[in-house]
Amino acid sequence: MFVAAFVVLAAWFSFQAVYSSGKVGTEGTFAASSCKESFGRAPGGSHKSGSSDDRQVTCDGTFRPAGGGAAVTSAKMTVTADDAPASDGDAYVRDLMDTGGKGAELHTTRLDPGSPLGSLLGEFNTSNPQKTGTSASVALASLFLLAGGIFCLRADWPRGGGGSVPLKVAWRESVGPGTRGTVITLASAAVVGIVLVKIFV
């Protein structure tokens, strides 16, 4: 069961990393005409209680696809501190509220609001490098734990009641070369991936 949980975690946070990088949907620019403070539930987001830490802004404007095509006029998107395209999301949201957002341009991706993914995550999504890095790190950590889980499951290690053999013995004698190869590959990929995320994201 725990192996399946690590698979689900790795898959979900991998998707979150790609999604927050702005690579899911139609890329383009959202040009805001006005923004105002709002509370409630952001599309695809969590409930906002109305405290200062939960501020979000709802902006009206026009979305223009990067690859050309018809612009989406009378578009509306919600920006929270968590998904703001800046390292300091709170400051970004406060600035939009203070200026009213007029003239602000956000690099976004657009999902079809009638699709299941659009209904779940919201029509517009801003790129957020910090969120991308966090999600990627969690996904890779889940991959590393998955490698450990596979070993423990196949080697029946550790055993309850103090009957476990030493780890070295279990690694050498309780699992076959195929399992060892899988564990080494997953763990190595996770470690290398985490290092690359820290360097490039």
PDB file of C-alpha atoms in Angstrom:
ATOM      1  CA  MET A   1       0.000   0.000   0.000  1.00  0.00           C
ATOM      2  CA  PHE A   2       2.762   2.456   0.898  1.00  0.00           C
ATOM      3  CA  VAL A   3       4.494   1.753  -2.421  1.00  0.00           C
ATOM      4  CA  ALA A   4       1.305   2.749  -4.248  1.00  0.00           C
ATOM      5  CA  ALA A   5       1.127   5.898  -2.100  1.00  0.00           C
ATOM      6  CA  PHE A   6       4.645   6.926  -3.162  1.00  0.00           C
ATOM      7  CA  VAL A   7       3.714   6.311  -6.813  1.00  0.00           C
ATOM      8  CA  VAL A   8       0.661   8.566  -6.465  1.00  0.00           C
ATOM      9  CA  LEU A   9       2.674  11.264  -4.669  1.00  0.00           C
ATOM     10  CA  ALA A  10       5.422  11.217  -7.284  1.00  0.00           C
ATOM     11  CA  ALA A  11       2.904  11.388 -10.143  1.00  0.00           C
ATOM     12  CA  TRP A  12       0.826  14.194  -8.585  1.00  0.00           C
ATOM     13  CA  PHE A  13       3.749  16.442  -7.679  1.00  0.00           C
ATOM     14  CA  SER A  14       5.382  15.796 -11.051  1.00  0.00           C
ATOM     15  CA  PHE A  15       2.223  17.108 -12.679  1.00  0.00           C
ATOM     16  CA  GLN A  16       2.170  20.066 -10.265  1.00  0.00           C
ATOM     17  CA  ALA A  17       5.768  20.891 -11.215  1.00  0.00           C
ATOM     18  CA  VAL A  18       4.953  20.872 -14.925  1.00  0.00           C
ATOM     19  CA  TYR A  19       1.694  22.746 -14.398  1.00  0.00           C
ATOM     20  CA  SER A  20       3.244  25.529 -12.281  1.00  0.00           C
ATOM     21  CA  SER A  21       6.032  25.923 -14.849  1.00  0.00           C
ATOM     22  CA  GLY A  22       3.433  27.173 -17.325  1.00  0.00           C
ATOM     23  CA  LYS A  23       3.721  24.280 -19.767  1.00  0.00           C
ATOM     24  CA  VAL A  24       0.181  22.913 -19.516  1.00  0.00           C
ATOM     25  CA  GLY A  25      -2.373  24.575 -21.775  1.00  0.00           C
ATOM     26  CA  THR A  26      -2.139  27.403 -24.296  1.00  0.00           C
ATOM     27  CA  GLU A  27       0.671  29.824 -23.502  1.00  0.00           C
ATOM     28  CA  GLY A  28       0.006  33.510 -23.790  1.00  0.00           C
ATOM     29  CA  THR A  29      -0.227  36.858 -22.046  1.00  0.00           C
ATOM     30  CA  PHE A  30      -3.010  38.092 -19.822  1.00  0.00           C
ATOM     31  CA  ALA A  31      -3.227  41.907 -20.014  1.00  0.00           C
ATOM     32  CA  ALA A  32      -5.145  43.162 -16.997  1.00  0.00           C
ATOM     33  CA  SER A  33      -7.472  46.120 -17.272  1.00  0.00           C
ATOM     34  CA  SER A  34      -8.407  46.136 -13.580  1.00  0.00           C
ATOM     35  CA  CYS A  35      -7.783  44.067 -10.462  1.00  0.00           C
ATOM     36  CA  LYS A  36      -9.541  44.073  -7.120  1.00  0.00           C
ATOM     37  CA  GLU A  37      -9.214  42.217  -3.858  1.00  0.00           C
ATOM     38  CA  SER A  38     -11.420  39.185  -3.496  1.00  0.00           C
ATOM     39  CA  PHE A  39     -11.949  36.308  -1.116  1.00  0.00           C
ATOM     40  CA  GLY A  40     -13.529  32.884  -1.439  1.00  0.00           C
ATOM     41  CA  ARG A  41     -12.363  29.905  -3.472  1.00  0.00           C
ATOM     42  CA  ALA A  42      -9.981  30.558  -6.309  1.00  0.00           C
ATOM     43  CA  PRO A  43     -10.472  28.304  -9.349  1.00  0.00           C
ATOM     44  CA  GLY A  44      -8.450  25.189  -8.721  1.00  0.00           C
ATOM     45  CA  GLY A  45      -7.314  26.598  -5.381  1.00  0.00           C
ATOM     46  CA  SER A  46      -8.030  26.294  -1.699  1.00  0.00           C
ATOM     47  CA  HIS A  47     -10.595  28.151   0.366  1.00  0.00           C
ATOM     48  CA  LYS A  48      -9.676  31.704   1.313  1.00  0.00           C
ATOM     49  CA  SER A  49     -10.796  32.668   4.768  1.00  0.00           C
ATOM     50  CA  GLY A  50     -10.530  36.416   4.373  1.00  0.00           C
ATOM     51  CA  SER A  51      -7.468  36.991   6.554  1.00  0.00           C
ATOM     52  CA  SER A  52      -4.641  39.216   5.342  1.00  0.00           C
ATOM     53  CA  ASP A  53      -2.536  36.123   4.643  1.00  0.00           C
ATOM     54  CA  ASP A  54      -5.249  34.758   2.326  1.00  0.00           C
ATOM     55  CA  ARG A  55      -5.562  37.765   0.066  1.00  0.00           C
ATOM     56  CA  GLN A  56      -6.127  37.226  -3.596  1.00  0.00           C
ATOM     57  CA  VAL A  57      -6.961  39.493  -6.469  1.00  0.00           C
ATOM     58  CA  THR A  58      -9.382  38.914  -9.315  1.00  0.00           C
ATOM     59  CA  CYS A  59      -8.374  40.632 -12.532  1.00  0.00           C
ATOM     60  CA  ASP A  60     -10.388  41.429 -15.647  1.00  0.00           C
ATOM     61  CA  GLY A  61      -8.538  41.669 -18.927  1.00  0.00           C
ATOM     62  CA  THR A  62      -7.676  40.097 -22.264  1.00  0.00           C
ATOM     63  CA  PHE A  63      -5.778  36.897 -22.951  1.00  0.00           C
ATOM     64  CA  ARG A  64      -3.708  36.743 -26.142  1.00  0.00           C
ATOM     65  CA  PRO A  65      -2.242  33.370 -27.204  1.00  0.00           C
ATOM     66  CA  ALA A  66       1.522  33.437 -27.802  1.00  0.00           C
ATOM     67  CA  GLY A  67       1.169  31.458 -31.015  1.00  0.00           C
ATOM     68  CA  GLY A  68      -1.441  33.750 -32.489  1.00  0.00           C
ATOM     69  CA  GLY A  69      -5.119  33.123 -32.777  1.00  0.00           C
ATOM     70  CA  ALA A  70      -8.180  34.839 -31.419  1.00  0.00           C
ATOM     71  CA  ALA A  71      -7.806  36.761 -28.196  1.00  0.00           C
ATOM     72  CA  VAL A  72     -10.091  35.963 -25.265  1.00  0.00           C
ATOM     73  CA  THR A  73     -11.726  39.231 -24.296  1.00  0.00           C
ATOM     74  CA  SER A  74     -13.609  39.790 -21.056  1.00  0.00           C
ATOM     75  CA  ALA A  75     -11.299  37.200 -19.464  1.00  0.00           C
ATOM     76  CA  LYS A  76     -11.088  36.885 -15.706  1.00  0.00           C
ATOM     77  CA  MET A  77      -8.343  35.311 -13.620  1.00  0.00           C
ATOM     78  CA  THR A  78      -7.590  35.037  -9.915  1.00  0.00           C
ATOM     79  CA  VAL A  79      -4.071  35.472  -8.545  1.00  0.00           C
ATOM     80  CA  THR A  80      -3.100  34.355  -5.042  1.00  0.00           C
ATOM     81  CA  ALA A  81       0.166  34.752  -3.170  1.00  0.00           C
ATOM     82  CA  ASP A  82       0.838  31.042  -3.696  1.00  0.00           C
ATOM     83  CA  ASP A  83       0.660  31.155  -7.477  1.00  0.00           C
ATOM     84  CA  ALA A  84       1.920  34.697  -8.122  1.00  0.00           C
ATOM     85  CA  PRO A  85       4.758  34.768 -10.689  1.00  0.00           C
ATOM     86  CA  ALA A  86       7.238  36.212  -8.186  1.00  0.00           C
ATOM     87  CA  SER A  87       9.393  35.001  -5.307  1.00  0.00           C
ATOM     88  CA  ASP A  88       7.454  37.273  -2.935  1.00  0.00           C
ATOM     89  CA  GLY A  89       3.869  36.401  -3.764  1.00  0.00           C
ATOM     90  CA  ASP A  90       2.381  38.521  -0.968  1.00  0.00           C
ATOM     91  CA  ALA A  91       4.135  41.648  -2.236  1.00  0.00           C
ATOM     92  CA  TYR A  92       3.044  40.886  -5.797  1.00  0.00           C
ATOM     93  CA  VAL A  93      -0.607  40.576  -4.789  1.00  0.00           C
ATOM     94  CA  ARG A  94      -0.444  43.736  -2.656  1.00  0.00           C
ATOM     95  CA  ASP A  95       1.030  45.638  -5.594  1.00  0.00           C
ATOM     96  CA  LEU A  96      -1.810  44.511  -7.869  1.00  0.00           C
ATOM     97  CA  MET A  97      -4.317  45.665  -5.257  1.00  0.00           C
ATOM     98  CA  ASP A  98      -2.585  49.010  -4.705  1.00  0.00           C
ATOM     99  CA  THR A  99      -2.294  49.835  -8.409  1.00  0.00           C
ATOM    100  CA  GLY A 100      -5.607  48.309  -9.461  1.00  0.00           C
ATOM    101  CA  GLY A 101      -3.695  46.085 -11.872  1.00  0.00           C
ATOM    102  CA  LYS A 102      -4.238  48.351 -14.877  1.00  0.00           C
ATOM    103  CA  GLY A 103      -1.550  47.678 -17.473  1.00  0.00           C
ATOM    104  CA  ALA A 104      -0.167  44.606 -15.693  1.00  0.00           C
ATOM    105  CA  GLU A 105       0.794  41.753 -17.995  1.00  0.00           C
ATOM    106  CA  LEU A 106       1.123  38.182 -16.761  1.00  0.00           C
ATOM    107  CA  HIS A 107       2.609  35.250 -18.640  1.00  0.00           C
ATOM    108  CA  THR A 108      -0.056  32.588 -18.273  1.00  0.00           C
ATOM    109  CA  THR A 109      -1.374  29.410 -19.755  1.00  0.00           C
ATOM    110  CA  ARG A 110      -5.051  28.854 -20.493  1.00  0.00           C
ATOM    111  CA  LEU A 111      -7.044  25.661 -20.161  1.00  0.00           C
ATOM    112  CA  ASP A 112     -10.396  25.120 -21.799  1.00  0.00           C
ATOM    113  CA  PRO A 113     -12.807  26.038 -18.971  1.00  0.00           C
ATOM    114  CA  GLY A 114     -15.230  23.382 -20.236  1.00  0.00           C
ATOM    115  CA  SER A 115     -12.700  20.569 -19.920  1.00  0.00           C
ATOM    116  CA  PRO A 116     -12.352  18.415 -16.780  1.00  0.00           C
ATOM    117  CA  LEU A 117      -8.815  19.760 -16.210  1.00  0.00           C
ATOM    118  CA  GLY A 118      -9.972  23.346 -16.647  1.00  0.00           C
ATOM    119  CA  SER A 119     -12.849  22.813 -14.224  1.00  0.00           C
ATOM    120  CA  LEU A 120     -10.483  21.320 -11.641  1.00  0.00           C
ATOM    121  CA  LEU A 121      -7.531  23.694 -11.937  1.00  0.00           C
ATOM    122  CA  GLY A 122      -9.091  26.872 -13.293  1.00  0.00           C
ATOM    123  CA  GLU A 123      -8.946  28.517 -16.689  1.00  0.00           C
ATOM    124  CA  PHE A 124      -5.711  30.506 -16.201  1.00  0.00           C
ATOM    125  CA  ASN A 125      -2.449  29.638 -14.506  1.00  0.00           C
ATOM    126  CA  THR A 126       0.609  31.810 -13.939  1.00  0.00           C
ATOM    127  CA  SER A 127       4.176  30.521 -14.079  1.00  0.00           C
ATOM    128  CA  ASN A 128       5.686  30.156 -10.601  1.00  0.00           C
ATOM    129  CA  PRO A 129       9.346  28.999 -10.462  1.00  0.00           C
ATOM    130  CA  GLN A 130       9.328  28.647  -6.666  1.00  0.00           C
ATOM    131  CA  LYS A 131       6.280  26.378  -6.714  1.00  0.00           C
ATOM    132  CA  THR A 132       7.789  24.436  -9.617  1.00  0.00           C
ATOM    133  CA  GLY A 133      10.966  23.791  -7.628  1.00  0.00           C
ATOM    134  CA  THR A 134       9.083  22.734  -4.505  1.00  0.00           C
ATOM    135  CA  SER A 135       6.768  20.374  -6.376  1.00  0.00           C
ATOM    136  CA  ALA A 136       9.641  18.844  -8.335  1.00  0.00           C
ATOM    137  CA  SER A 137      11.629  18.270  -5.128  1.00  0.00           C
ATOM    138  CA  VAL A 138       8.671  16.551  -3.444  1.00  0.00           C
ATOM    139  CA  ALA A 139       8.103  14.377  -6.523  1.00  0.00           C
ATOM    140  CA  LEU A 140      11.755  13.326  -6.581  1.00  0.00           C
ATOM    141  CA  ALA A 141      11.812  12.690  -2.838  1.00  0.00           C
ATOM    142  CA  SER A 142       8.758  10.453  -3.330  1.00  0.00           C
ATOM    143  CA  LEU A 143      10.674   8.629  -6.051  1.00  0.00           C
ATOM    144  CA  PHE A 144      13.575   8.032  -3.644  1.00  0.00           C
ATOM    145  CA  LEU A 145      11.178   6.729  -0.989  1.00  0.00           C
ATOM    146  CA  LEU A 146       9.567   4.539  -3.641  1.00  0.00           C
ATOM    147  CA  ALA A 147      12.959   2.937  -4.270  1.00  0.00           C
ATOM    148  CA  GLY A 148      13.325   2.231  -0.555  1.00  0.00           C
ATOM    149  CA  GLY A 149       9.777   0.904  -0.372  1.00  0.00           C
ATOM    150  CA  ILE A 150      10.362  -1.527  -3.224  1.00  0.00           C
ATOM    151  CA  PHE A 151      13.475  -2.870  -1.509  1.00  0.00           C
ATOM    152  CA  CYS A 152      11.726  -3.255   1.860  1.00  0.00           C
ATOM    153  CA  LEU A 153       8.766  -4.987   0.231  1.00  0.00           C
ATOM    154  CA  ARG A 154      10.797  -7.434  -1.849  1.00  0.00           C
ATOM    155  CA  ALA A 155      13.347  -8.162   0.879  1.00  0.00           C
ATOM    156  CA  ASP A 156      10.768  -8.336   3.671  1.00  0.00           C
ATOM    157  CA  TRP A 157      12.965  -5.950   5.605  1.00  0.00           C
ATOM    158  CA  PRO A 158      12.862  -4.956   8.411  1.00  0.00           C
ATOM    159  CA  ARG A 159      10.963  -7.767  10.065  1.00  0.00           C
ATOM    160  CA  GLY A 160       9.051  -7.387  13.285  1.00  0.00           C
ATOM    161  CA  GLY A 161      10.157  -9.019  16.503  1.00  0.00           C
ATOM    162  CA  GLY A 162      13.847  -8.326  15.958  1.00  0.00           C
ATOM    163  CA  GLY A 163      14.213 -11.025  13.312  1.00  0.00           C
ATOM    164  CA  SER A 164      15.695  -8.793  10.628  1.00  0.00           C
ATOM    165  CA  VAL A 165      19.018  -9.596   9.029  1.00  0.00           C
ATOM    166  CA  PRO A 166      21.543  -6.753   8.623  1.00  0.00           C
ATOM    167  CA  LEU A 167      20.810  -4.370   5.775  1.00  0.00           C
ATOM    168  CA  LYS A 168      23.900  -5.438   3.830  1.00  0.00           C
ATOM    169  CA  VAL A 169      22.864  -9.066   4.028  1.00  0.00           C
ATOM    170  CA  ALA A 170      19.303  -8.287   2.982  1.00  0.00           C
ATOM    171  CA  TRP A 171      20.574  -6.257   0.039  1.00  0.00           C
ATOM    172  CA  ARG A 172      22.927  -8.983  -1.094  1.00  0.00           C
ATOM    173  CA  GLU A 173      20.878 -12.111  -0.420  1.00  0.00           C
ATOM    174  CA  SER A 174      17.159 -11.224  -0.132  1.00  0.00           C
ATOM    175  CA  VAL A 175      16.608  -9.476  -3.458  1.00  0.00           C
ATOM    176  CA  GLY A 176      17.586 -10.402  -6.984  1.00  0.00           C
ATOM    177  CA  PRO A 177      19.679  -8.384  -9.433  1.00  0.00           C
ATOM    178  CA  GLY A 178      16.549  -7.075 -11.157  1.00  0.00           C
ATOM    179  CA  THR A 179      15.208  -5.559  -7.943  1.00  0.00           C
ATOM    180  CA  ARG A 180      18.616  -4.152  -7.015  1.00  0.00           C
ATOM    181  CA  GLY A 181      18.877  -2.561 -10.452  1.00  0.00           C
ATOM    182  CA  THR A 182      15.421  -1.006 -10.149  1.00  0.00           C
ATOM    183  CA  VAL A 183      16.151   0.369  -6.676  1.00  0.00           C
ATOM    184  CA  ILE A 184      19.516   1.809  -7.718  1.00  0.00           C
ATOM    185  CA  THR A 185      18.044   3.380 -10.865  1.00  0.00           C
ATOM    186  CA  LEU A 186      15.132   5.043  -9.043  1.00  0.00           C
ATOM    187  CA  ALA A 187      17.252   6.265  -6.139  1.00  0.00           C
ATOM    188  CA  SER A 188      19.983   7.607  -8.436  1.00  0.00           C
ATOM    189  CA  ALA A 189      17.461   9.378 -10.666  1.00  0.00           C
ATOM    190  CA  ALA A 190      15.878  10.979  -7.603  1.00  0.00           C
ATOM    191  CA  VAL A 191      19.189  12.221  -6.178  1.00  0.00           C
ATOM    192  CA  VAL A 192      20.417  13.577  -9.522  1.00  0.00           C
ATOM    193  CA  GLY A 193      17.039  15.184 -10.145  1.00  0.00           C
ATOM    194  CA  ILE A 194      17.008  16.946  -6.777  1.00  0.00           C
ATOM    195  CA  VAL A 195      20.510  18.316  -7.414  1.00  0.00           C
ATOM    196  CA  LEU A 196      19.468  19.594 -10.860  1.00  0.00           C
ATOM    197  CA  VAL A 197      16.333  21.229  -9.436  1.00  0.00           C
ATOM    198  CA  LYS A 198      18.405  23.053  -6.827  1.00  0.00           C
ATOM    199  CA  ILE A 199      20.791  24.286  -9.511  1.00  0.00           C
ATOM    200  CA  PHE A 200      18.442  25.259 -12.330  1.00  0.00           C
ATOM    201  CA  VAL A 201      15.011  26.026 -10.822  1.00  0.00           C
TER     202      VAL A 201
END
